[in-house]
Coordinates of C-alpha atoms and ligand atoms in Angstrom, one line a residue:
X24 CA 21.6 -25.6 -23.4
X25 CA 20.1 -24.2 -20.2
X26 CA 22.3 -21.9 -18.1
X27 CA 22.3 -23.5 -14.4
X28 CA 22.5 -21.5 -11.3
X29 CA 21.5 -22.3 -7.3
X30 CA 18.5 -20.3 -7.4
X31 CA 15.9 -18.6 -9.7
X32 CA 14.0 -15.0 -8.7
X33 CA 11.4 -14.5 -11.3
X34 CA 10.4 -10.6 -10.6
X35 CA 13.1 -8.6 -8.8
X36 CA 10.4 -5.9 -7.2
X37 CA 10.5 -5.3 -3.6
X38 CA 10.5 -9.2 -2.4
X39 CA 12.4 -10.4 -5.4
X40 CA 15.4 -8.0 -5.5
X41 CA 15.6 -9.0 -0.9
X42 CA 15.9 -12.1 -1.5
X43 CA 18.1 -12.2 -5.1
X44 CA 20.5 -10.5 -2.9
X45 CA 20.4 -12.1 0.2
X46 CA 21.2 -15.4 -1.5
X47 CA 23.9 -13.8 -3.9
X48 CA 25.6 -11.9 -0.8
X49 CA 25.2 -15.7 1.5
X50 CA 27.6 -17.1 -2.1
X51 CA 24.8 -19.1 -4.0
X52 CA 24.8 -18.4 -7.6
X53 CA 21.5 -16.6 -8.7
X54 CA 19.8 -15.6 -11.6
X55 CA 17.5 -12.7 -11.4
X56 CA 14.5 -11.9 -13.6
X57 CA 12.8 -8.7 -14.9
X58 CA 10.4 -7.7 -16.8
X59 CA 10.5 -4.0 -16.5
X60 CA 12.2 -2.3 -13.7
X61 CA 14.9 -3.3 -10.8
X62 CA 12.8 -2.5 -7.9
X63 CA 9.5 -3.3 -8.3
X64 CA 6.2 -1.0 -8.2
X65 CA 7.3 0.7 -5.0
X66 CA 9.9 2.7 -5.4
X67 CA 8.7 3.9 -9.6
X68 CA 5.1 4.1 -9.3
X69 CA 3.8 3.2 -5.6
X70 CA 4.9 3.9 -2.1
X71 CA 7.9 6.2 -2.7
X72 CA 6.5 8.9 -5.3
X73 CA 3.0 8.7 -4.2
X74 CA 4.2 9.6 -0.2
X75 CA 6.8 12.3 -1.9
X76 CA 3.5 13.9 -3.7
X77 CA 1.8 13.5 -0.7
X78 CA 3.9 15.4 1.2
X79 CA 4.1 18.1 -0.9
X80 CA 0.0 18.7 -1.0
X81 CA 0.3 18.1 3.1
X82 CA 2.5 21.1 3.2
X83 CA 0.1 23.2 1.3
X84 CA -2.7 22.1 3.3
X85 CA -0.6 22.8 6.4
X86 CA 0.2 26.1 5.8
X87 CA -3.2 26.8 5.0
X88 CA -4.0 25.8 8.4
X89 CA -1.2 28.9 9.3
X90 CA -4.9 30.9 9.2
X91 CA -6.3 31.3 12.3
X92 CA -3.7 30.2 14.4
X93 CA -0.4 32.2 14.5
X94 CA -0.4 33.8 11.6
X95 CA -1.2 34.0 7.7
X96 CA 0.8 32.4 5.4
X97 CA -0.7 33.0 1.3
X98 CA 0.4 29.7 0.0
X99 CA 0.2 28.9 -3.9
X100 CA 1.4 25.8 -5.5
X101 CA 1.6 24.1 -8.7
X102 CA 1.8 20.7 -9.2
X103 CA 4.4 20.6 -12.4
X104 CA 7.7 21.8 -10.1
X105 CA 7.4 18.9 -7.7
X106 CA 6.3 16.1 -10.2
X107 CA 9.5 17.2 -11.5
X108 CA 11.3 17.4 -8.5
X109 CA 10.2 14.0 -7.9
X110 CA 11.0 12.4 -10.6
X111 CA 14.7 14.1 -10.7
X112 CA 14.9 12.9 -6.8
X113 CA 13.3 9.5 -7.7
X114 CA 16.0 8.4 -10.4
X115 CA 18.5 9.9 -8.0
X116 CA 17.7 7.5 -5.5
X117 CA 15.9 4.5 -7.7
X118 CA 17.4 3.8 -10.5
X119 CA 16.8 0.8 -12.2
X120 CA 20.5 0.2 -13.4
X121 CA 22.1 1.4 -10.1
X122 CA 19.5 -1.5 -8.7
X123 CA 20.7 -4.0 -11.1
X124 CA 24.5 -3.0 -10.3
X125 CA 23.5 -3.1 -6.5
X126 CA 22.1 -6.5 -7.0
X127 CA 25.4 -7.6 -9.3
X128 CA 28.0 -6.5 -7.1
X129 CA 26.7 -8.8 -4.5
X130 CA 27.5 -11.8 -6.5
X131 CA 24.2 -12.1 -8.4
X132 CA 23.3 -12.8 -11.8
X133 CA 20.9 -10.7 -13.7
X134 CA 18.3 -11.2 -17.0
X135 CA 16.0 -8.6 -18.5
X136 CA 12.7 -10.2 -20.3
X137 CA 10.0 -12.0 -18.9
X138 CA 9.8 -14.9 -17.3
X139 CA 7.7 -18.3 -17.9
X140 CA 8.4 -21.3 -16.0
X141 CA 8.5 -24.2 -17.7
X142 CA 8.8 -27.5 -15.6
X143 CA 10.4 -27.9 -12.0
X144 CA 13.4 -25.6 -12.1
X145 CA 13.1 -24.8 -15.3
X146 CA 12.3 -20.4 -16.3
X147 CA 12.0 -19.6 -20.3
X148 CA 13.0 -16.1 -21.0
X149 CA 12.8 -15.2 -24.9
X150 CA 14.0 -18.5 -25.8
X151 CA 16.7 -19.3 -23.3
X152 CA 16.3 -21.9 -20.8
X153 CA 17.6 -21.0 -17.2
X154 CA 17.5 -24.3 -14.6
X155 CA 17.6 -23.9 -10.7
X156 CA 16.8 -26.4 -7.8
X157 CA 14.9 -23.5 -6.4
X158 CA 12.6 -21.0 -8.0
X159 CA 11.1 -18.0 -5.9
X160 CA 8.4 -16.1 -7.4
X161 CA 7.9 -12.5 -6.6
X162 CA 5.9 -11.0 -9.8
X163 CA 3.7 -8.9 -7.8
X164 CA 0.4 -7.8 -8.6
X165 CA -1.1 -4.7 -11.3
X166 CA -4.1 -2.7 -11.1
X167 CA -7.0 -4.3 -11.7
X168 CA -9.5 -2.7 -14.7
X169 CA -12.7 -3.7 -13.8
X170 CA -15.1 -4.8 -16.5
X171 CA -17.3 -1.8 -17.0
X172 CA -19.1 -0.9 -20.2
X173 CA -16.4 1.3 -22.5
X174 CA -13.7 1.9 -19.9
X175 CA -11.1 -0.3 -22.2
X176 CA -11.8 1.9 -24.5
X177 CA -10.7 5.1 -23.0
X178 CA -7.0 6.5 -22.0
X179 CA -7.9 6.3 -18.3
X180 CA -5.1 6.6 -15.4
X181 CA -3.9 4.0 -13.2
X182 CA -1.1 4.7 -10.4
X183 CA 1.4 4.6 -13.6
X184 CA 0.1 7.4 -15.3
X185 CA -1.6 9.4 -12.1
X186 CA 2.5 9.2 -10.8
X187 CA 4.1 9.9 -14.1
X188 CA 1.8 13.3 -14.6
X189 CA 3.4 16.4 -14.8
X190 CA 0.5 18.5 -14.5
X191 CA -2.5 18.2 -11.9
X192 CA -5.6 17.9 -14.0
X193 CA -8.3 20.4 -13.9
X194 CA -10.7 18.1 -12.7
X195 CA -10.1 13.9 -11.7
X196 CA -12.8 11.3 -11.4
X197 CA -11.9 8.3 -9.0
X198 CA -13.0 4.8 -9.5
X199 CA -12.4 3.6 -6.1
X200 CA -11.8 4.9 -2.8
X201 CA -9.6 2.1 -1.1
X202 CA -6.1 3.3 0.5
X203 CA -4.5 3.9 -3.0
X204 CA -7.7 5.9 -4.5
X205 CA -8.6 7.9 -1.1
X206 CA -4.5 9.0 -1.1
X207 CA -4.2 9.9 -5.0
X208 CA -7.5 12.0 -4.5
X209 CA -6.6 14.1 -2.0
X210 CA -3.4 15.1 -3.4
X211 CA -4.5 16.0 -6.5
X212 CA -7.6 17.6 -4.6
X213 CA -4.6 19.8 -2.6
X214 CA -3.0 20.8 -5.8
X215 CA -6.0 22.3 -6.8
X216 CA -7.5 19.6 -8.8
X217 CA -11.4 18.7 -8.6
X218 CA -11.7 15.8 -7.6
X219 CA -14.9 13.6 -7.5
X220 CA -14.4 9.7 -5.7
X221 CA -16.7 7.2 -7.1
X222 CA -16.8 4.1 -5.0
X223 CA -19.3 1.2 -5.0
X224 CA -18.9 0.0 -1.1
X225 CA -21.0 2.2 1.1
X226 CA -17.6 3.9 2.7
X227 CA -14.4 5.0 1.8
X228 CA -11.7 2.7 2.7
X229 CA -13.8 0.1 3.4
X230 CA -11.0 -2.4 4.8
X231 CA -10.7 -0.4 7.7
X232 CA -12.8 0.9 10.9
X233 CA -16.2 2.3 10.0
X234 CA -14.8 5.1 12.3
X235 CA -12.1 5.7 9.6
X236 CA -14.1 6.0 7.0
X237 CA -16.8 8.3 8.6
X238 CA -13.7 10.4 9.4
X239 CA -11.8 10.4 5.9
X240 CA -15.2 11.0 3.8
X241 CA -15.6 14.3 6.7
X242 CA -12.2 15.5 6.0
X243 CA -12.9 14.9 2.2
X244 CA -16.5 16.8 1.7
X245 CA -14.9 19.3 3.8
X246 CA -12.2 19.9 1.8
X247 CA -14.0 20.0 -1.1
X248 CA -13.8 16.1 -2.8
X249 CA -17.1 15.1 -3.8
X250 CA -18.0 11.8 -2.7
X251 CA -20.1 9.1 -4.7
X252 CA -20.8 6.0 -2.8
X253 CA -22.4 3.2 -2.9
X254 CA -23.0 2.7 -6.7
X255 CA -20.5 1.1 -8.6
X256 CA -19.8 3.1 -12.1
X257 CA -22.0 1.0 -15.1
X258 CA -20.0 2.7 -18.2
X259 CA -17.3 5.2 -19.3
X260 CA -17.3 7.3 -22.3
X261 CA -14.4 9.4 -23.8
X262 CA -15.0 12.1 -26.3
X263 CA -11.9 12.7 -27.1
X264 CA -11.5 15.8 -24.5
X265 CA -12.9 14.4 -20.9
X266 CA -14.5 11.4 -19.4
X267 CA -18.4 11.0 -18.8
X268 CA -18.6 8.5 -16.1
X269 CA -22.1 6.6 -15.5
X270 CA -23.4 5.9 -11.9
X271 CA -27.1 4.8 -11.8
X272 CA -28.5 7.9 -13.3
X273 CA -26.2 10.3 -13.0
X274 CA -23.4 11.1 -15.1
X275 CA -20.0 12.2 -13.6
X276 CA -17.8 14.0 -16.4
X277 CA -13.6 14.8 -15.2
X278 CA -10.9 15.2 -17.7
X279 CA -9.2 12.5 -16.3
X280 CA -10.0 9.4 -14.8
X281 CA -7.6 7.4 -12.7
X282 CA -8.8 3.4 -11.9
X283 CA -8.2 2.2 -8.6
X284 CA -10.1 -0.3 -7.6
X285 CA -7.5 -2.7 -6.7
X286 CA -4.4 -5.0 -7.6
X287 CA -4.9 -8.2 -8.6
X288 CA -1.9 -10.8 -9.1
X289 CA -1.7 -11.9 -12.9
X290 CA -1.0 -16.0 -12.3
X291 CA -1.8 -16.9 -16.0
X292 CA 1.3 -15.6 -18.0
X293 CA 3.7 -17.6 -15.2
X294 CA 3.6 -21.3 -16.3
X295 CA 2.4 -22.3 -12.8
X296 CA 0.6 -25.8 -14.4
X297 CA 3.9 -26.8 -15.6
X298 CA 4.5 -27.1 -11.3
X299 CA 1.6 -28.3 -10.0
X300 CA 0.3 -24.8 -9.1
X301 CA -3.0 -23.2 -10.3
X302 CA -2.5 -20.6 -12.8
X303 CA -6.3 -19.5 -12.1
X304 CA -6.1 -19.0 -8.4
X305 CA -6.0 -15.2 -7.0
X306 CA -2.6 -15.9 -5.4
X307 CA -0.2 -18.4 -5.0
X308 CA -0.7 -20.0 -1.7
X309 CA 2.2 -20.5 0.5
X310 CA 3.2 -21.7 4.0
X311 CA 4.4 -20.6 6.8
X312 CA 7.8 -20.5 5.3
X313 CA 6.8 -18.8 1.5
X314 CA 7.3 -22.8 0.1
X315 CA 4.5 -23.0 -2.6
X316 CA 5.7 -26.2 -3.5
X317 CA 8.6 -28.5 -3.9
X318 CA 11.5 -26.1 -4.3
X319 CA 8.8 -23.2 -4.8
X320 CA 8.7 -20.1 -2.9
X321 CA 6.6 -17.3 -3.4
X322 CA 7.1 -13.6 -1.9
X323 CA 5.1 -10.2 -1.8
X324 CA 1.9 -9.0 -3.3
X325 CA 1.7 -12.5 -4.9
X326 CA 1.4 -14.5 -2.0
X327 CA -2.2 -12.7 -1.4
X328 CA -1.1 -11.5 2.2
X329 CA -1.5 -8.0 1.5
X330 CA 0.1 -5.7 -0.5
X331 CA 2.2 -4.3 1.1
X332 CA 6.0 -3.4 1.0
X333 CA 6.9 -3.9 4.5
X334 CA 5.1 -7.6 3.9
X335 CA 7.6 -8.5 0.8
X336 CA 10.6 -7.6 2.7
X337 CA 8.9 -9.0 5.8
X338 CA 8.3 -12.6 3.4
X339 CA 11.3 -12.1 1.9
X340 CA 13.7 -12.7 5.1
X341 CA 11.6 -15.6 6.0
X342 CA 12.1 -17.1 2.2
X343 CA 15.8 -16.4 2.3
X344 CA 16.1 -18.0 6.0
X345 CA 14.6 -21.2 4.5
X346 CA 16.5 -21.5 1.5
X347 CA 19.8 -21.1 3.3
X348 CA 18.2 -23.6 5.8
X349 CA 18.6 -21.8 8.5
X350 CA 16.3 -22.0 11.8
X351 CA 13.6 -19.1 12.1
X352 CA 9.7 -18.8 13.6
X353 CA 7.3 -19.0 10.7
X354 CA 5.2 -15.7 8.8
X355 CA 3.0 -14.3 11.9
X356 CA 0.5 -12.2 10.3
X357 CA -1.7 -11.2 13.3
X358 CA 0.2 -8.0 13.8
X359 CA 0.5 -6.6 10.4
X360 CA 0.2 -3.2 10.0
X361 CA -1.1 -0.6 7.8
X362 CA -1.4 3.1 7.3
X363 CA -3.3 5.2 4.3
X364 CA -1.0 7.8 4.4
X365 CA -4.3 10.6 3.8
X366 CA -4.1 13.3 6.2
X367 CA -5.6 12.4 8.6
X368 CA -2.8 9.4 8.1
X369 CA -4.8 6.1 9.5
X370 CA -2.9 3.6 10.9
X371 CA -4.0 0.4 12.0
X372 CA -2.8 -2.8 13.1
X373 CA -4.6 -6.6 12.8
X374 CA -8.1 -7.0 13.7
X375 CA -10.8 -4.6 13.0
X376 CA -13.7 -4.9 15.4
X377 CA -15.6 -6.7 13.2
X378 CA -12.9 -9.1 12.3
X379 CA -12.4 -9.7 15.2
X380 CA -16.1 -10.5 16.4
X381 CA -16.3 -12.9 13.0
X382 CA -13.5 -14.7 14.8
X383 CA -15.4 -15.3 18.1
X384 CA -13.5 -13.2 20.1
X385 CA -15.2 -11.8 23.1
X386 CA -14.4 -7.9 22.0
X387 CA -14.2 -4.6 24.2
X388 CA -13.2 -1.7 22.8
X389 CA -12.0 1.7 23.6
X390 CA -11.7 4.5 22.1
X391 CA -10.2 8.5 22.1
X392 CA -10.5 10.9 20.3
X393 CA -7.9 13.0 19.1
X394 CA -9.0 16.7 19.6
X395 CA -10.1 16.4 22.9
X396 CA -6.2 15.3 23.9
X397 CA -4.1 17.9 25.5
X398 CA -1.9 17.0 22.2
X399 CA -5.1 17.7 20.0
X400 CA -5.9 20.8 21.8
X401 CA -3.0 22.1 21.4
X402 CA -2.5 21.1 17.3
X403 CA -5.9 23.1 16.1
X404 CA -6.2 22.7 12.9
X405 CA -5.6 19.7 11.3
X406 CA -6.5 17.3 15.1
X407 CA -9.3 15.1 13.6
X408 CA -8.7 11.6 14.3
X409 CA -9.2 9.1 17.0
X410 CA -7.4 5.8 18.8
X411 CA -9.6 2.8 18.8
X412 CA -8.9 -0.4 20.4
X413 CA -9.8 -3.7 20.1
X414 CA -9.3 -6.1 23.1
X415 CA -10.0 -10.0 23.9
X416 CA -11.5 -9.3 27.1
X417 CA -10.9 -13.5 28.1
X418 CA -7.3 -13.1 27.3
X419 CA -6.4 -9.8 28.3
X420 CA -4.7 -8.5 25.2
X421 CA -5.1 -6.4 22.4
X422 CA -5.9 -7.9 18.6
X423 CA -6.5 -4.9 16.8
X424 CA -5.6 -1.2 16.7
X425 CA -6.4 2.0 14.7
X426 CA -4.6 4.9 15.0
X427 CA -6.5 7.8 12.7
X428 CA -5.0 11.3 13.1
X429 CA -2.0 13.6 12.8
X430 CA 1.6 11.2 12.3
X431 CA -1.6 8.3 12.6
X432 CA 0.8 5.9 11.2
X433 CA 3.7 6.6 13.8
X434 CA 1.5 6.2 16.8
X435 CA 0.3 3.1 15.3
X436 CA 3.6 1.9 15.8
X437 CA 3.3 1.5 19.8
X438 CA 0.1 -0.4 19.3
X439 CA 1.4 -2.8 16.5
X440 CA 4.5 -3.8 19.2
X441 CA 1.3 -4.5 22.1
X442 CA 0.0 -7.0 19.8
X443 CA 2.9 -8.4 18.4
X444 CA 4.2 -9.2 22.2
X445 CA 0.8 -9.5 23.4
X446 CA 1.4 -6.8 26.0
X447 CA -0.9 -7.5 28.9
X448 CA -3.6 -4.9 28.7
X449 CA -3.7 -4.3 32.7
X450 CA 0.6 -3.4 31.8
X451 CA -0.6 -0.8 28.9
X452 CA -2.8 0.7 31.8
X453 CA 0.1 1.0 34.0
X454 CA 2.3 2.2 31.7
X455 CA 4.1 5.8 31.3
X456 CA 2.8 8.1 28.1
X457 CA 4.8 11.1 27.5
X458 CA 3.0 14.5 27.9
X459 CA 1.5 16.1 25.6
X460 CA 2.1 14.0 22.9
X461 CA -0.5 12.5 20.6
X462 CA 0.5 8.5 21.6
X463 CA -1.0 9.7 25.0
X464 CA -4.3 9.0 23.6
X465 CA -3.5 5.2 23.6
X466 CA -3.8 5.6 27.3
X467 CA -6.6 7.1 27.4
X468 CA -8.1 4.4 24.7
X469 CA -7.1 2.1 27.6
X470 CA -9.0 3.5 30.2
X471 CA -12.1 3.4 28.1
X472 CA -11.8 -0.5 28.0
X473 CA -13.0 -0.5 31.4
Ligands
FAD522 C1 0.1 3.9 -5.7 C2 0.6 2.8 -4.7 C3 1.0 3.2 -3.5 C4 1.5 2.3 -2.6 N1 1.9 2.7 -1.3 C5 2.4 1.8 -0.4 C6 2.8 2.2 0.9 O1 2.7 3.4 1.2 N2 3.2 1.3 1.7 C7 3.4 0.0 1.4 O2 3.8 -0.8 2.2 N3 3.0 -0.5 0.1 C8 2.5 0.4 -0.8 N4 2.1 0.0 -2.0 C9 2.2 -1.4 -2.3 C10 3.7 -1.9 -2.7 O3 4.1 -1.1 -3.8 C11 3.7 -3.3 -3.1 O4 3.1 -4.0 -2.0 C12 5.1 -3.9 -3.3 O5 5.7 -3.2 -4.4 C13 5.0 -5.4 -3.5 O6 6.3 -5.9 -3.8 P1 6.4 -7.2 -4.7 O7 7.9 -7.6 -4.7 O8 5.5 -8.2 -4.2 O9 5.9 -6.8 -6.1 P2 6.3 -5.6 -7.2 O10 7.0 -4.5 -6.4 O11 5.1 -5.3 -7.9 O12 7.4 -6.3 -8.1 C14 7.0 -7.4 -8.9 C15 8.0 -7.3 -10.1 O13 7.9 -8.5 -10.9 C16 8.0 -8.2 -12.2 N5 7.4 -9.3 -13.0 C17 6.1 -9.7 -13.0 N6 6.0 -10.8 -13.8 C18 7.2 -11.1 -14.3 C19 7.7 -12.0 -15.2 N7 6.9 -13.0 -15.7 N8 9.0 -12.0 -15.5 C20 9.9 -11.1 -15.0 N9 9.4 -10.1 -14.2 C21 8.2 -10.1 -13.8 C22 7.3 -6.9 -12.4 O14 7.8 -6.2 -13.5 C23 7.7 -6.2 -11.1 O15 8.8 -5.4 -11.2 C24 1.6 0.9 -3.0 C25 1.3 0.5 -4.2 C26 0.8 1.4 -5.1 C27 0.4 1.0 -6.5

């Protein structure tokens, strides 16, 4: 007999645990499903361990910068003491049964296993039968291993195992120099690893500004990351000892190799055709209030919006304001933000100037350049970066916004609210900018608007 609750959360990650426990805490009964872990990619094997490594390479580097201005600090590090450190802080702060008892003492219901759906309502998990009016589906997405000659062969890295190391490699090869690939590298690259980036586009970090990427792949060959772009790897070989990657002619060889070419959402092991959705499709398509269907939400990574944290939780309040039926504006995606948290951090927010020329906009842009800011000046070491704008010139208002520099990210943040509110830009030129602080550049990446 099937159990029967008010709602069904297949994947309690980041979107799934919100809304699980919204509901649970608002008194409907819900079941929550997992797979693996209470909490999603995120806190284990993403965001939260990957930004607590980065840190601890960012210090290194910073003290190295120590040289030639005040002082000289000698700085050594090894890698194994903070992966352990991290992972003793990590299940400190993330683990998965203080989740699940997080999660139950709000009321909610819990299953481990893995989730199929079955027919409207209807979720199999090893052989029992759970029923719900409504299902929300928040299974996230996993790396994707791209289909090159011999790499399913090998005992190559993804984020799991480039996380879960415990010692930084002598030397790394990179397939793929998006956000997650350009962050991994240069921490392992500041813990002393050698690090070579292979990367089929013709930049690093592609999805952003070509101004970002020029800067990134200058910070990297200066600091020592060997850059291979624009040829996509054709094979991989193991020999039992290190990798021997193939790139046109050349052969790349690392002792490890960490794949990170992307994430890709994995529809087919869901059931979707027993609810009218496409199990083949890259992600499930939702609408402006995560309903994928009749009494089908979808939140997070799966919903193909990005993947990003700050969406799911973003998603998530929307899905939970719907199913309680409560009143609410729909998703608004033109202000998302975004930061690769390399150093320099790059921080952006919706259009990139190409984007936004694709769209028909009538662009001006503006731009300033970190180091020459009284802020830069006075940082040394460590100031590359830049503020660019982009403006709709007929309406007056920014659409897109990169922040690249030090605390990137955190500057971003004034930028992301002058789209979101559609700040007037002629106000943003009239506006106050604390001195000397590196958000001053925004006003000067105003002026230079015209
Ligand atoms: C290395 C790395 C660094 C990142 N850094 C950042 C960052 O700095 N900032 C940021 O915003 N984002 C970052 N992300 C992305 C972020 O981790 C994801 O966007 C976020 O975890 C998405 O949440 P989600 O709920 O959609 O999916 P997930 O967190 O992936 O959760 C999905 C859950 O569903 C479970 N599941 C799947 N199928 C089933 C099934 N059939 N039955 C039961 N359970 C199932 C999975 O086991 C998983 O726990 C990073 C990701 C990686 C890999």
């Amino acid at each position: 007999m099937a159990d029967k609750a008010d709602v069904i959360v297949l994947g309690m990650g980041v979107g799934g645990e919100a809304v699980a426990g919204a509901l649970a805490e608002a008194g409907l009964d819900v079941i929550g499903i997992e797979g693996r872990l209470v909490g999603g990619e995120c806190p284990y094997w993403g965001c939260i361990p990957s930004k607590m490594m980065i840190r601890g390479a960012n210090l290194i580097a910073e003290a190295d910068r120590v040289d030639g201005m005040a002082g000289h600090a000698d700085v050594t590090s090894d890698f194994g003491p903070v992966a352990k450190r991290i992972r003793e802080e990590a299940t400190d702060n993330w683990d998965d049964q203080v989740a699940v008892d997080r999660y139950t003492a709000k009321g909610g219901r819990f299953v481990r296993g893995w989730g199929r759906l079955t027919g409207p309502g209807q979720v199999e998990v090893d052989g029992n039968t759970y029923e719900a009016s409504r299902v929300v589906i928040g299974t996230g997405t996993s790396a994707v291993v791209p289909p090159i000659d011999g790499l399913r062969d090998t005992p190559y890295w993804t984020n799991k195992e480039a996380i879960e190391a415990t010692e930084a490699p002598e030397s790394l090869l990179v397939l793929g120099g998006g956000p997650i690939g350009a962050e991994l590298s240069q921490m392992f690259a500041r813990f002393g690893t050698e690090v070579t980036v292979i990367e089929g586009a013709d930049r690093l970090v592609s999805v952003e500004e070509p101004e970002s990427s020029q800067l990134i792949q200058e910070v990297f060959e200066r600091e020592g990351i060997r850059l291979h772009l624009g040829e996509p790897a054709t094979r991989v070989r193991h020999d039992g000892e290190s990798f021997t990657v193939g790139v046109d002619d050349t052969e790349l060889t690392g002792e490890r190799l960490l794949v990170a070419v992307g994430r890709r959402s994995v529809l087919d092991q869901l059931g979707l055709d027993t609810v009218g959705l496409d199990p083949k499709a890259r992600a499930i398509e939702v609408d402006g209030h995560m309903r994928a269907g009749d009494g089908i939400w979808a939140v997070g990574d799966v919903t193909g919006h990005g993947a990003f944290t700050h969406l799911a939780t973003y998603q998530a309040d929307i899905a939970v304001a719907d199913i309680l039926g409560q009143e609410g504006p729909p998703a608004d995606y033109r202000a998302q933000p975004h930061v690769t948290f390399t150093d320099p951090e790059v921080g952006s927010v919706g259009m990139t100037e190409a984007q936004a020329r694709d769209a028909g906009i009538s662009v001006q842009t503006g731009t300033a350049p970190v180091p020459v800011t009284t802020r830069g000046w006075i940082h040394k070491a460590g100031n590359d970066g830049f503020i660019k704008l982009v403006a709709d010139a007929d309406r007056g208002v920014l659409v897109g916004a990169t922040s690249a520099g030090p605390w990137g990210g955190e500057v971003m943040s004034g930028l992301a609210v002058a789209i979101h509110g559609e700040v007037p830009v002629d106000r943003l030129r009239h506006m106050i900018y604390a001195y000397p602080t590196f958000h001053r550049g925004i006003g000067e990446a105003v002026k230079d608007l015209g």
